Amino acid sequence: MKITEIFKKQKKTFSFEFFPPKGLHSAVRFGVNAGQLMKLDPSFVSVTYGAGGSSRDNSFEMVDLFHNDMKFNCMAHYTCVNATHEKIAYDMRTLQDMGIENVMLLRGDPPEPDSNKPLNPDGINYASDLIRLVKQKYHFCIGAAAYPEKHQDAPSMNEDLINLRIKADAGADFFVTQMFFDNKYYWEFLNKATQVGIKTRIIPGIIPINSYKQIKRFSEISGANIPEYIEKKMAPEKNNPDEVYKIGLELAIRQCTDLLDNGAPGIHFYTLNKSRAAVDLYEELSKDRPEFKEKYEQSCTPHVHI
Ligand code: FAD
């Protein structure tokens, strides 16, 4: 089902992002964790493409498995860095033939960014170029990325917002944000997006803080600021994984509650292929939300997290 159709049925969506596992060990862990998350009946799931060194084939294989075997509503991520018109056409047809109805279209990151060279030999340099191309020729529902704290390459928030508007005009049906740890960035971003005429739904992307080291790394990669109160709580416990997990979960509950209570259209959860934090968070959020609770109570088998 197209995600835009799901929006009509569910006022707030709860979705999970996965990346293709590498190696047997990770594949087994992935299977168990995806099984736990499947019981929560997410609105949709998405599979990353090319990020962290994963290949096109791994990504499409995961998409096929989720969509056709596990019967999730699945969105395939796809990037245009170095992709020719021919390759894009071939890949879009492959996804279409698999029955996929949703794609998240991105620029991606070149292996070695060189500002003097175009990113793409066929002139598809930005996500908006890819979105326009795919929108004209295929019938996918299209998601795209948005950056509440500005994309790292953009010279200013204003320019980034203008480029976001170009993505919306090119045919993006909804946006999912880069991770952020302070909701003020999301609320301010929604206001600014409205000011430049963007009416497209912007779903917040949330990541659970599982380890101090990991969150520092993500903050560096994504440019997401870590607020001082999080730093103060986490830093003294950085060598105590159980305590960091507890603090991280508490923060995620607080962040998601604020988002959902104040009008965010759902939560897109960066699972990192793990299930414990997503399940614990879902359990907590479902306490006051009948639409989540019903789903949670339907899952009758015990949860196992590895
Ligand atoms: P764009 O929207 O093209 O923007 C990139 C930069 O170019 C921005 O600074 C923008 O302001 C600027 N820009 C855009 N249009 C123009 C223009 N016409 N002229 C001048 N400047 C312009 N990466 C992966 O490799 N695989 C994934 O699966 C993946 N999934 C992601 C999912 C989400 C929700 C998010 C937020 C990011 C994801 N990424 C993924 C990371 C993404 O590929 C990088 O952040 C990448 O650097 C930018 O991609 P984009 O689609 O946002 O690019």
PDB file of C-alpha atoms and ligand atoms in Angstrom, residues 17-18 46-52 59 77-81 104-110 119 125-129 131 144-147 150-156 159-164 166-167 175-179 205 268 270, ligand 1:
ATOM      1  CA  GLU A  17      14.118   1.926   9.478  1.00  0.00           C
ATOM      2  CA  PHE A  18      16.539  -0.962   8.948  1.00  0.00           C
ATOM      3  CA  SER A  46      12.120   1.215   5.294  1.00  0.00           C
ATOM      4  CA  VAL A  47      15.436  -0.253   4.153  1.00  0.00           C
ATOM      5  CA  THR A  48      18.497   1.910   3.569  1.00  0.00           C
ATOM      6  CA  TYR A  49      20.472   1.782   0.340  1.00  0.00           C
ATOM      7  CA  GLY A  50      24.220   2.000  -0.012  1.00  0.00           C
ATOM      8  CA  ALA A  51      24.729   3.543   3.440  1.00  0.00           C
ATOM      9  CA  GLY A  52      27.462   1.957   5.569  1.00  0.00           C
ATOM     10  CA  SER A  59      19.194  -3.629  -0.029  1.00  0.00           C
ATOM     11  CA  HIS A  77      15.630   3.849  -0.085  1.00  0.00           C
ATOM     12  CA  TYR A  78      17.500   4.723  -3.261  1.00  0.00           C
ATOM     13  CA  THR A  79      20.353   7.162  -3.961  1.00  0.00           C
ATOM     14  CA  CYS A  80      21.395   8.838  -7.220  1.00  0.00           C
ATOM     15  CA  VAL A  81      25.115   9.336  -6.524  1.00  0.00           C
ATOM     16  CA  MET A 104      12.687   7.177  -0.417  1.00  0.00           C
ATOM     17  CA  LEU A 105      14.721   9.100  -2.987  1.00  0.00           C
ATOM     18  CA  LEU A 106      18.018  10.585  -1.883  1.00  0.00           C
ATOM     19  CA  ARG A 107      21.171  12.053  -3.226  1.00  0.00           C
ATOM     20  CA  GLY A 108      23.437   9.905  -1.038  1.00  0.00           C
ATOM     21  CA  ASP A 109      27.020  10.737  -0.258  1.00  0.00           C
ATOM     22  CA  PRO A 110      29.858  10.348  -2.757  1.00  0.00           C
ATOM     23  CA  LEU A 119      28.209  14.042  -8.367  1.00  0.00           C
ATOM     24  CA  ASN A 125      23.025  15.684  -8.983  1.00  0.00           C
ATOM     25  CA  TYR A 126      20.409  16.240  -6.291  1.00  0.00           C
ATOM     26  CA  ALA A 127      17.572  14.297  -4.768  1.00  0.00           C
ATOM     27  CA  SER A 128      15.150  16.707  -6.453  1.00  0.00           C
ATOM     28  CA  ASP A 129      16.498  15.681  -9.911  1.00  0.00           C
ATOM     29  CA  ILE A 131      12.442  12.718  -7.607  1.00  0.00           C
ATOM     30  CA  ALA A 144      12.588  12.323   0.824  1.00  0.00           C
ATOM     31  CA  ALA A 145      14.965  13.569   3.515  1.00  0.00           C
ATOM     32  CA  ALA A 146      14.693  16.787   5.546  1.00  0.00           C
ATOM     33  CA  TYR A 147      17.209  18.303   7.952  1.00  0.00           C
ATOM     34  CA  LYS A 150      20.346  21.994   8.142  1.00  0.00           C
ATOM     35  CA  HIS A 151      22.137  19.619   5.797  1.00  0.00           C
ATOM     36  CA  GLN A 152      25.866  19.751   6.388  1.00  0.00           C
ATOM     37  CA  ASP A 153      26.707  20.879   2.819  1.00  0.00           C
ATOM     38  CA  ALA A 154      24.149  23.687   2.740  1.00  0.00           C
ATOM     39  CA  PRO A 155      25.598  27.172   3.207  1.00  0.00           C
ATOM     40  CA  SER A 156      22.544  28.313   5.179  1.00  0.00           C
ATOM     41  CA  GLU A 159      19.134  27.753   1.088  1.00  0.00           C
ATOM     42  CA  ASP A 160      18.510  24.277   2.449  1.00  0.00           C
ATOM     43  CA  LEU A 161      14.814  25.133   2.871  1.00  0.00           C
ATOM     44  CA  ILE A 162      14.601  26.426  -0.689  1.00  0.00           C
ATOM     45  CA  ASN A 163      16.105  23.135  -1.855  1.00  0.00           C
ATOM     46  CA  LEU A 164      13.572  21.283   0.299  1.00  0.00           C
ATOM     47  CA  ILE A 166      12.262  22.151  -4.785  1.00  0.00           C
ATOM     48  CA  LYS A 167      12.022  18.512  -3.613  1.00  0.00           C
ATOM     49  CA  PHE A 175       9.601  13.938   4.279  1.00  0.00           C
ATOM     50  CA  VAL A 176      11.399  12.066   7.055  1.00  0.00           C
ATOM     51  CA  THR A 177      13.864  14.076   9.102  1.00  0.00           C
ATOM     52  CA  GLN A 178      17.435  13.446   9.986  1.00  0.00           C
ATOM     53  CA  MET A 179      17.795  12.476  13.654  1.00  0.00           C
ATOM     54  CA  GLY A 205      13.169  10.623  12.623  1.00  0.00           C
ATOM     55  CA  HIS A 268      10.069   7.197  12.180  1.00  0.00           C
ATOM     56  CA  TYR A 270      15.986   4.526  13.342  1.00  0.00           C
TER      57      TYR A 270
HETATM   58  P1  FAD B   1      19.653  16.637  -1.433  1.00  0.00           P
HETATM   59  O1  FAD B   1      18.242  16.910  -1.094  1.00  0.00           O
HETATM   60  O2  FAD B   1      20.020  16.554  -2.862  1.00  0.00           O
HETATM   61  O3  FAD B   1      20.525  17.744  -0.698  1.00  0.00           O
HETATM   62  C1  FAD B   1      21.932  17.603  -0.569  1.00  0.00           C
HETATM   63  C2  FAD B   1      22.570  18.983  -0.413  1.00  0.00           C
HETATM   64  O4  FAD B   1      22.501  19.693  -1.649  1.00  0.00           O
HETATM   65  C3  FAD B   1      21.866  19.886   0.606  1.00  0.00           C
HETATM   66  O5  FAD B   1      22.849  20.654   1.230  1.00  0.00           O
HETATM   67  C4  FAD B   1      20.950  20.748  -0.235  1.00  0.00           C
HETATM   68  O6  FAD B   1      20.670  22.005   0.358  1.00  0.00           O
HETATM   69  C5  FAD B   1      21.783  20.903  -1.506  1.00  0.00           C
HETATM   70  N1  FAD B   1      20.956  21.044  -2.716  1.00  0.00           N
HETATM   71  C6  FAD B   1      19.842  20.366  -3.031  1.00  0.00           C
HETATM   72  N2  FAD B   1      19.372  20.760  -4.233  1.00  0.00           N
HETATM   73  C7  FAD B   1      20.231  21.702  -4.689  1.00  0.00           C
HETATM   74  C8  FAD B   1      20.296  22.490  -5.863  1.00  0.00           C
HETATM   75  N3  FAD B   1      19.374  22.362  -6.833  1.00  0.00           N
HETATM   76  N4  FAD B   1      21.326  23.371  -5.997  1.00  0.00           N
HETATM   77  C9  FAD B   1      22.258  23.497  -5.038  1.00  0.00           C
HETATM   78  N5  FAD B   1      22.240  22.781  -3.890  1.00  0.00           N
HETATM   79  C10 FAD B   1      21.245  21.888  -3.722  1.00  0.00           C
HETATM   80  N6  FAD B   1      22.106   7.906   2.622  1.00  0.00           N
HETATM   81  C11 FAD B   1      22.349   6.746   1.944  1.00  0.00           C
HETATM   82  O7  FAD B   1      23.428   6.604   1.352  1.00  0.00           O
HETATM   83  N7  FAD B   1      21.426   5.726   1.942  1.00  0.00           N
HETATM   84  C12 FAD B   1      20.236   5.819   2.587  1.00  0.00           C
HETATM   85  O8  FAD B   1      19.442   4.875   2.557  1.00  0.00           O
HETATM   86  C13 FAD B   1      19.929   7.027   3.287  1.00  0.00           C
HETATM   87  N8  FAD B   1      18.752   7.207   3.929  1.00  0.00           N
HETATM   88  C14 FAD B   1      18.473   8.410   4.526  1.00  0.00           C
HETATM   89  C15 FAD B   1      17.214   8.597   5.135  1.00  0.00           C
HETATM   90  C16 FAD B   1      16.915   9.806   5.774  1.00  0.00           C
HETATM   91  C17 FAD B   1      15.559   9.977   6.411  1.00  0.00           C
HETATM   92  C18 FAD B   1      17.896  10.845   5.825  1.00  0.00           C
HETATM   93  C19 FAD B   1      17.582  12.112   6.552  1.00  0.00           C
HETATM   94  C20 FAD B   1      19.129  10.670   5.220  1.00  0.00           C
HETATM   95  C21 FAD B   1      19.440   9.451   4.560  1.00  0.00           C
HETATM   96  N9  FAD B   1      20.663   9.261   3.921  1.00  0.00           N
HETATM   97  C22 FAD B   1      20.924   8.069   3.268  1.00  0.00           C
HETATM   98  C23 FAD B   1      21.706  10.302   3.957  1.00  0.00           C
HETATM   99  C24 FAD B   1      21.652  11.210   2.699  1.00  0.00           C
HETATM  100  O9  FAD B   1      21.949  10.469   1.541  1.00  0.00           O
HETATM  101  C25 FAD B   1      22.696  12.306   2.903  1.00  0.00           C
HETATM  102  O10 FAD B   1      22.321  13.145   3.949  1.00  0.00           O
HETATM  103  C26 FAD B   1      23.053  13.110   1.647  1.00  0.00           C
HETATM  104  O11 FAD B   1      24.194  13.896   1.954  1.00  0.00           O
HETATM  105  C27 FAD B   1      21.960  14.074   1.182  1.00  0.00           C
HETATM  106  O12 FAD B   1      20.918  13.424   0.621  1.00  0.00           O
HETATM  107  P2  FAD B   1      19.564  14.247   0.257  1.00  0.00           P
HETATM  108  O13 FAD B   1      18.692  13.296  -0.449  1.00  0.00           O
HETATM  109  O14 FAD B   1      19.054  14.929   1.448  1.00  0.00           O
HETATM  110  O15 FAD B   1      20.178  15.298  -0.761  1.00  0.00           O
END
